[in-house]
Short mmCIF file of C-alpha atoms in Angstrom, two decimals:
data_model
loop_
_atom_site.label_atom_id
_atom_site.label_comp_id
_atom_site.label_asym_id
_atom_site.label_seq_id
_atom_site.Cartn_x
_atom_site.Cartn_y
_atom_site.Cartn_z
CA ALA A 30 126.91 94.02 153.65
CA GLN A 31 125.07 94.92 150.35
CA LYS A 32 125.81 98.80 148.56
CA ILE A 33 124.42 100.30 145.74
CA THR A 34 126.09 103.40 144.01
CA GLN A 35 124.54 105.55 141.51
CA THR A 36 127.12 108.21 140.52
CA GLN A 37 124.75 110.46 138.24
CA PRO A 38 122.87 112.98 140.74
CA GLY A 39 121.34 114.04 137.92
CA MET A 40 121.10 113.55 133.84
CA PHE A 41 119.48 115.52 131.33
CA VAL A 42 117.97 113.88 127.60
CA GLN A 43 116.23 115.68 125.00
CA GLU A 44 112.65 114.17 124.06
CA LYS A 45 112.75 110.76 121.85
CA GLU A 46 116.40 110.34 122.38
CA ALA A 47 118.07 107.10 124.67
CA VAL A 48 119.73 107.60 128.19
CA THR A 49 121.41 105.59 130.46
CA LEU A 50 121.54 105.33 134.47
CA ASP A 51 124.01 103.69 135.95
CA CYS A 52 124.05 101.94 138.43
CA THR A 53 127.49 99.57 140.24
CA TYR A 54 126.49 97.50 143.40
CA ASP A 55 128.52 95.24 145.83
CA THR A 56 127.51 92.02 147.45
CA SER A 57 129.45 88.62 148.30
CA ASP A 58 125.99 86.79 147.74
CA PRO A 59 125.79 84.89 144.67
CA SER A 60 121.72 84.71 144.57
CA TYR A 61 119.80 88.20 144.37
CA GLY A 62 118.09 90.43 142.46
CA LEU A 63 118.48 93.92 141.02
CA PHE A 64 115.65 96.29 140.51
CA TRP A 65 115.03 99.69 139.12
CA TYR A 66 111.89 101.87 140.61
CA LYS A 67 110.86 105.59 139.36
CA GLN A 68 109.89 107.90 142.12
CA PRO A 69 107.77 110.94 140.30
CA SER A 70 107.54 113.93 142.71
CA SER A 71 104.00 112.64 144.14
CA GLY A 72 106.26 110.09 145.88
CA GLU A 73 105.45 106.80 145.17
CA MET A 74 107.74 104.23 144.20
CA ILE A 75 107.10 102.42 140.91
CA PHE A 76 108.32 99.32 139.97
CA LEU A 77 110.25 98.94 136.43
CA ILE A 78 112.05 96.78 135.69
CA TYR A 79 114.02 93.58 137.78
CA GLN A 80 117.48 91.64 136.92
CA GLY A 81 118.12 87.95 138.82
CA SER A 82 121.79 87.04 139.20
CA TYR A 83 121.27 83.61 137.44
CA ASP A 84 119.53 85.50 134.81
CA GLN A 85 121.39 84.87 131.44
CA GLN A 86 120.02 87.37 129.03
CA ASN A 87 119.25 91.51 129.83
CA ALA A 88 115.55 92.32 130.91
CA THR A 89 113.28 94.41 129.13
CA GLU A 90 109.80 95.95 129.63
CA GLY A 91 108.63 97.93 126.76
CA ARG A 92 110.96 101.35 126.89
CA TYR A 93 112.85 99.80 129.80
CA SER A 94 116.10 97.48 129.60
CA LEU A 95 118.59 96.49 131.78
CA ASN A 96 122.16 96.51 131.05
CA PHE A 97 123.48 93.55 133.52
CA GLN A 98 127.68 93.00 133.53
CA LYS A 99 127.82 90.60 135.70
CA ALA A 100 131.56 90.44 136.38
CA ARG A 101 131.80 94.10 136.45
CA LYS A 102 128.87 94.42 138.67
CA SER A 103 126.78 96.64 136.94
CA ALA A 104 123.35 97.12 136.01
CA ASN A 105 122.54 100.24 134.10
CA LEU A 106 119.20 101.02 133.18
CA VAL A 107 118.75 102.27 129.33
CA ILE A 108 115.19 104.05 128.53
CA SER A 109 114.93 104.40 125.18
CA ALA A 110 112.48 107.16 122.97
CA SER A 111 112.58 109.35 126.31
CA GLN A 112 109.32 111.18 127.02
CA LEU A 113 108.43 114.15 129.10
CA GLY A 114 106.51 111.91 131.68
CA ASP A 115 110.18 110.03 132.41
CA SER A 116 111.10 112.71 134.25
CA ALA A 117 111.31 111.68 137.46
CA MET A 118 113.79 110.65 140.31
CA TYR A 119 115.01 106.79 139.61
CA PHE A 120 116.30 103.85 141.90
CA CYS A 121 118.64 101.07 141.61
CA ALA A 122 118.10 98.62 144.25
CA MET A 123 119.18 95.06 145.40
CA ARG A 124 117.43 92.32 147.17
CA ASP A 125 120.19 89.24 148.77
CA ASN A 126 117.32 86.51 147.91
CA THR A 127 119.05 84.50 151.29
CA ASN A 128 117.07 86.90 153.39
CA ALA A 129 114.55 88.07 151.10
CA GLY A 130 112.99 90.87 153.23
CA LYS A 131 115.35 93.95 152.53
CA SER A 132 115.90 95.84 149.82
CA THR A 133 119.30 98.06 149.40
CA PHE A 134 119.01 101.25 147.64
CA GLY A 135 120.98 103.68 146.20
CA ASP A 136 120.90 107.63 146.54
CA GLY A 137 119.38 107.58 143.12
CA THR A 138 119.36 109.57 139.78
CA THR A 139 117.31 112.97 138.64
CA LEU A 140 116.00 112.37 135.01
CA THR A 141 114.59 115.74 133.20
CA VAL A 142 113.85 114.76 129.88
CA LYS A 143 113.97 118.24 127.89
CA PRO A 144 111.18 119.17 125.14
CA ASP B 12 92.01 100.18 143.77
CA THR B 13 93.65 96.93 145.63
CA GLY B 14 97.22 98.61 145.83
CA VAL B 15 98.99 99.44 148.94
CA SER B 16 97.65 102.26 150.79
CA GLN B 17 99.30 104.36 153.86
CA ASP B 18 97.49 106.81 156.11
CA PRO B 19 97.90 109.88 156.64
CA ARG B 20 99.74 111.02 153.62
CA HIS B 21 100.82 113.75 155.51
CA LYS B 22 101.91 114.67 159.27
CA ILE B 23 102.74 117.56 160.42
CA THR B 24 103.92 117.08 164.85
CA LYS B 25 105.44 118.99 167.29
CA ARG B 26 108.83 117.77 168.43
CA GLY B 27 108.10 115.57 171.59
CA GLN B 28 104.68 114.10 170.31
CA ASN B 29 103.75 110.58 169.52
CA VAL B 30 102.66 109.78 165.84
CA THR B 31 101.45 106.25 164.40
CA PHE B 32 101.04 105.52 160.77
CA ARG B 33 99.33 103.23 159.04
CA CYS B 34 99.93 100.84 155.80
CA ASP B 35 97.69 98.69 154.40
CA PRO B 36 98.87 96.13 151.99
CA ILE B 37 97.97 94.17 149.36
CA SER B 38 95.72 91.79 150.91
CA GLU B 39 97.19 88.63 149.46
CA HIS B 40 100.62 89.56 150.14
CA ASN B 41 102.32 87.72 152.92
CA ARG B 42 105.24 90.14 153.37
CA LEU B 43 104.96 93.96 154.86
CA TYR B 44 108.43 96.56 154.46
CA TRP B 45 108.73 99.56 156.00
CA TYR B 46 111.34 101.66 154.53
CA ARG B 47 112.31 105.72 155.62
CA GLN B 48 113.46 108.10 152.99
CA THR B 49 115.18 111.43 153.38
CA LEU B 50 115.11 114.43 150.91
CA GLY B 51 117.88 113.68 148.58
CA GLN B 52 118.93 110.02 149.30
CA GLY B 53 116.93 106.46 148.78
CA PRO B 54 114.87 104.64 151.01
CA GLU B 55 116.47 103.12 153.96
CA PHE B 56 115.04 99.68 155.38
CA LEU B 57 113.44 99.50 158.87
CA THR B 58 111.96 96.79 159.18
CA TYR B 59 109.79 93.45 157.53
CA PHE B 60 107.31 90.99 158.43
CA GLN B 61 105.70 87.87 157.13
CA ASN B 62 102.65 87.60 157.95
CA GLU B 63 102.21 88.69 161.99
CA ALA B 64 106.13 87.64 162.55
CA GLN B 65 108.23 90.65 162.67
CA LEU B 66 111.52 88.96 160.48
CA GLU B 67 114.14 91.38 160.78
CA LYS B 68 114.86 95.05 162.43
CA SER B 69 117.16 97.68 160.91
CA ARG B 70 119.70 99.29 163.72
CA LEU B 71 117.89 102.48 162.25
CA LEU B 72 114.44 101.72 164.20
CA SER B 73 115.52 102.71 167.62
CA ASP B 74 113.73 102.04 171.13
CA ARG B 75 111.65 105.01 170.07
CA PHE B 76 109.62 103.33 166.61
CA SER B 77 107.96 100.50 166.90
CA ALA B 78 105.84 98.73 163.93
CA GLU B 79 103.59 95.68 164.37
CA ARG B 80 101.08 93.75 162.38
CA PRO B 81 98.44 92.03 164.49
CA LYS B 82 96.75 89.91 162.56
CA GLY B 83 99.06 89.54 159.37
CA SER B 84 97.25 92.47 157.32
CA PHE B 85 97.50 95.80 157.80
CA SER B 86 100.48 97.40 160.02
CA THR B 87 101.30 100.15 162.53
CA LEU B 88 104.34 102.13 162.78
CA GLU B 89 104.85 104.45 165.84
CA ILE B 90 107.45 106.86 166.69
CA GLN B 91 107.77 108.27 169.98
CA ARG B 92 108.81 111.44 171.10
CA THR B 93 109.43 112.70 167.92
CA GLU B 94 112.66 114.33 167.23
CA GLN B 95 113.32 116.63 164.32
CA GLY B 96 115.44 114.34 162.53
CA ASP B 97 112.49 111.90 162.45
CA SER B 98 111.34 114.04 159.49
CA ALA B 99 111.05 111.60 156.29
CA MET B 100 109.02 109.72 153.89
CA TYR B 101 107.67 106.64 155.43
CA LEU B 102 107.41 104.20 152.72
CA CYS B 103 105.79 100.78 153.24
CA ALA B 104 105.52 97.96 150.78
CA SER B 105 104.61 94.93 150.30
CA GLY B 106 105.35 91.30 148.38
CA PRO B 107 104.27 87.76 148.40
CA ALA B 108 105.96 85.09 150.14
CA GLY B 109 109.15 83.17 147.85
CA GLN B 110 112.74 83.26 147.59
CA PHE B 111 113.07 85.02 144.54
CA ILE B 112 110.37 87.58 145.15
CA ARG B 113 110.44 90.32 141.97
CA GLU B 114 109.45 93.52 143.24
CA ALA B 115 107.87 95.02 146.89
CA PHE B 116 104.76 97.17 145.30
CA PHE B 117 105.07 100.50 146.80
CA GLY B 118 102.20 102.79 148.85
CA GLN B 119 102.47 106.40 148.41
CA GLY B 120 104.18 107.18 151.80
CA THR B 121 103.62 109.20 154.45
CA ARG B 122 105.65 112.47 154.95
CA LEU B 123 106.51 113.22 158.26
CA THR B 124 107.28 116.77 159.49
CA VAL B 125 108.65 117.13 163.15
CA VAL B 126 108.28 121.17 163.95
#
């Protein structure tokens, strides 16, 4: 069974600073994908970044980067130069590539960016 | 706009009534997923389709829940004899077929309130 753990229910960051949102995962499958999604108060899930389990380099997408430490089973999201519009709920998720139907999500971290 | 659309966005129903939600995926996507999200938690997988075939169902999907995707395009999720515990956001997502799909694209969800 797959499990995602996000230990930070809420985080605060000053505008323009960087912030790291933690995510650890558990799986026995050798091939999997890790994702981060943003969910603003309007409710839609917005894809941010993806890391494959066999990818050698950490994924980056603009201001988002994923700090992937496979041995530790962690996939932390780093947001650089925080903006007020980054205030939202952030979810870490995992998909098993041998059963590419479902994703398992963590319980999320609420990020608040302070001006 | 060619994103995933869900209808209705909000639904209030009395306990014991039946409700049906609709999801229109991105047109070229073979896979369609349903998730349920309760307040303060991450989305939980309910079921997914590849084309018109329902390939996996979570045990969360009790016999009061049924999902269909009759022509491999839009999907419906029906809840019979609704209970207060069914109150949640119901999210639909779609994605292309393929083992190493990167991300699913989510709709804005249907928020169900059972009174």
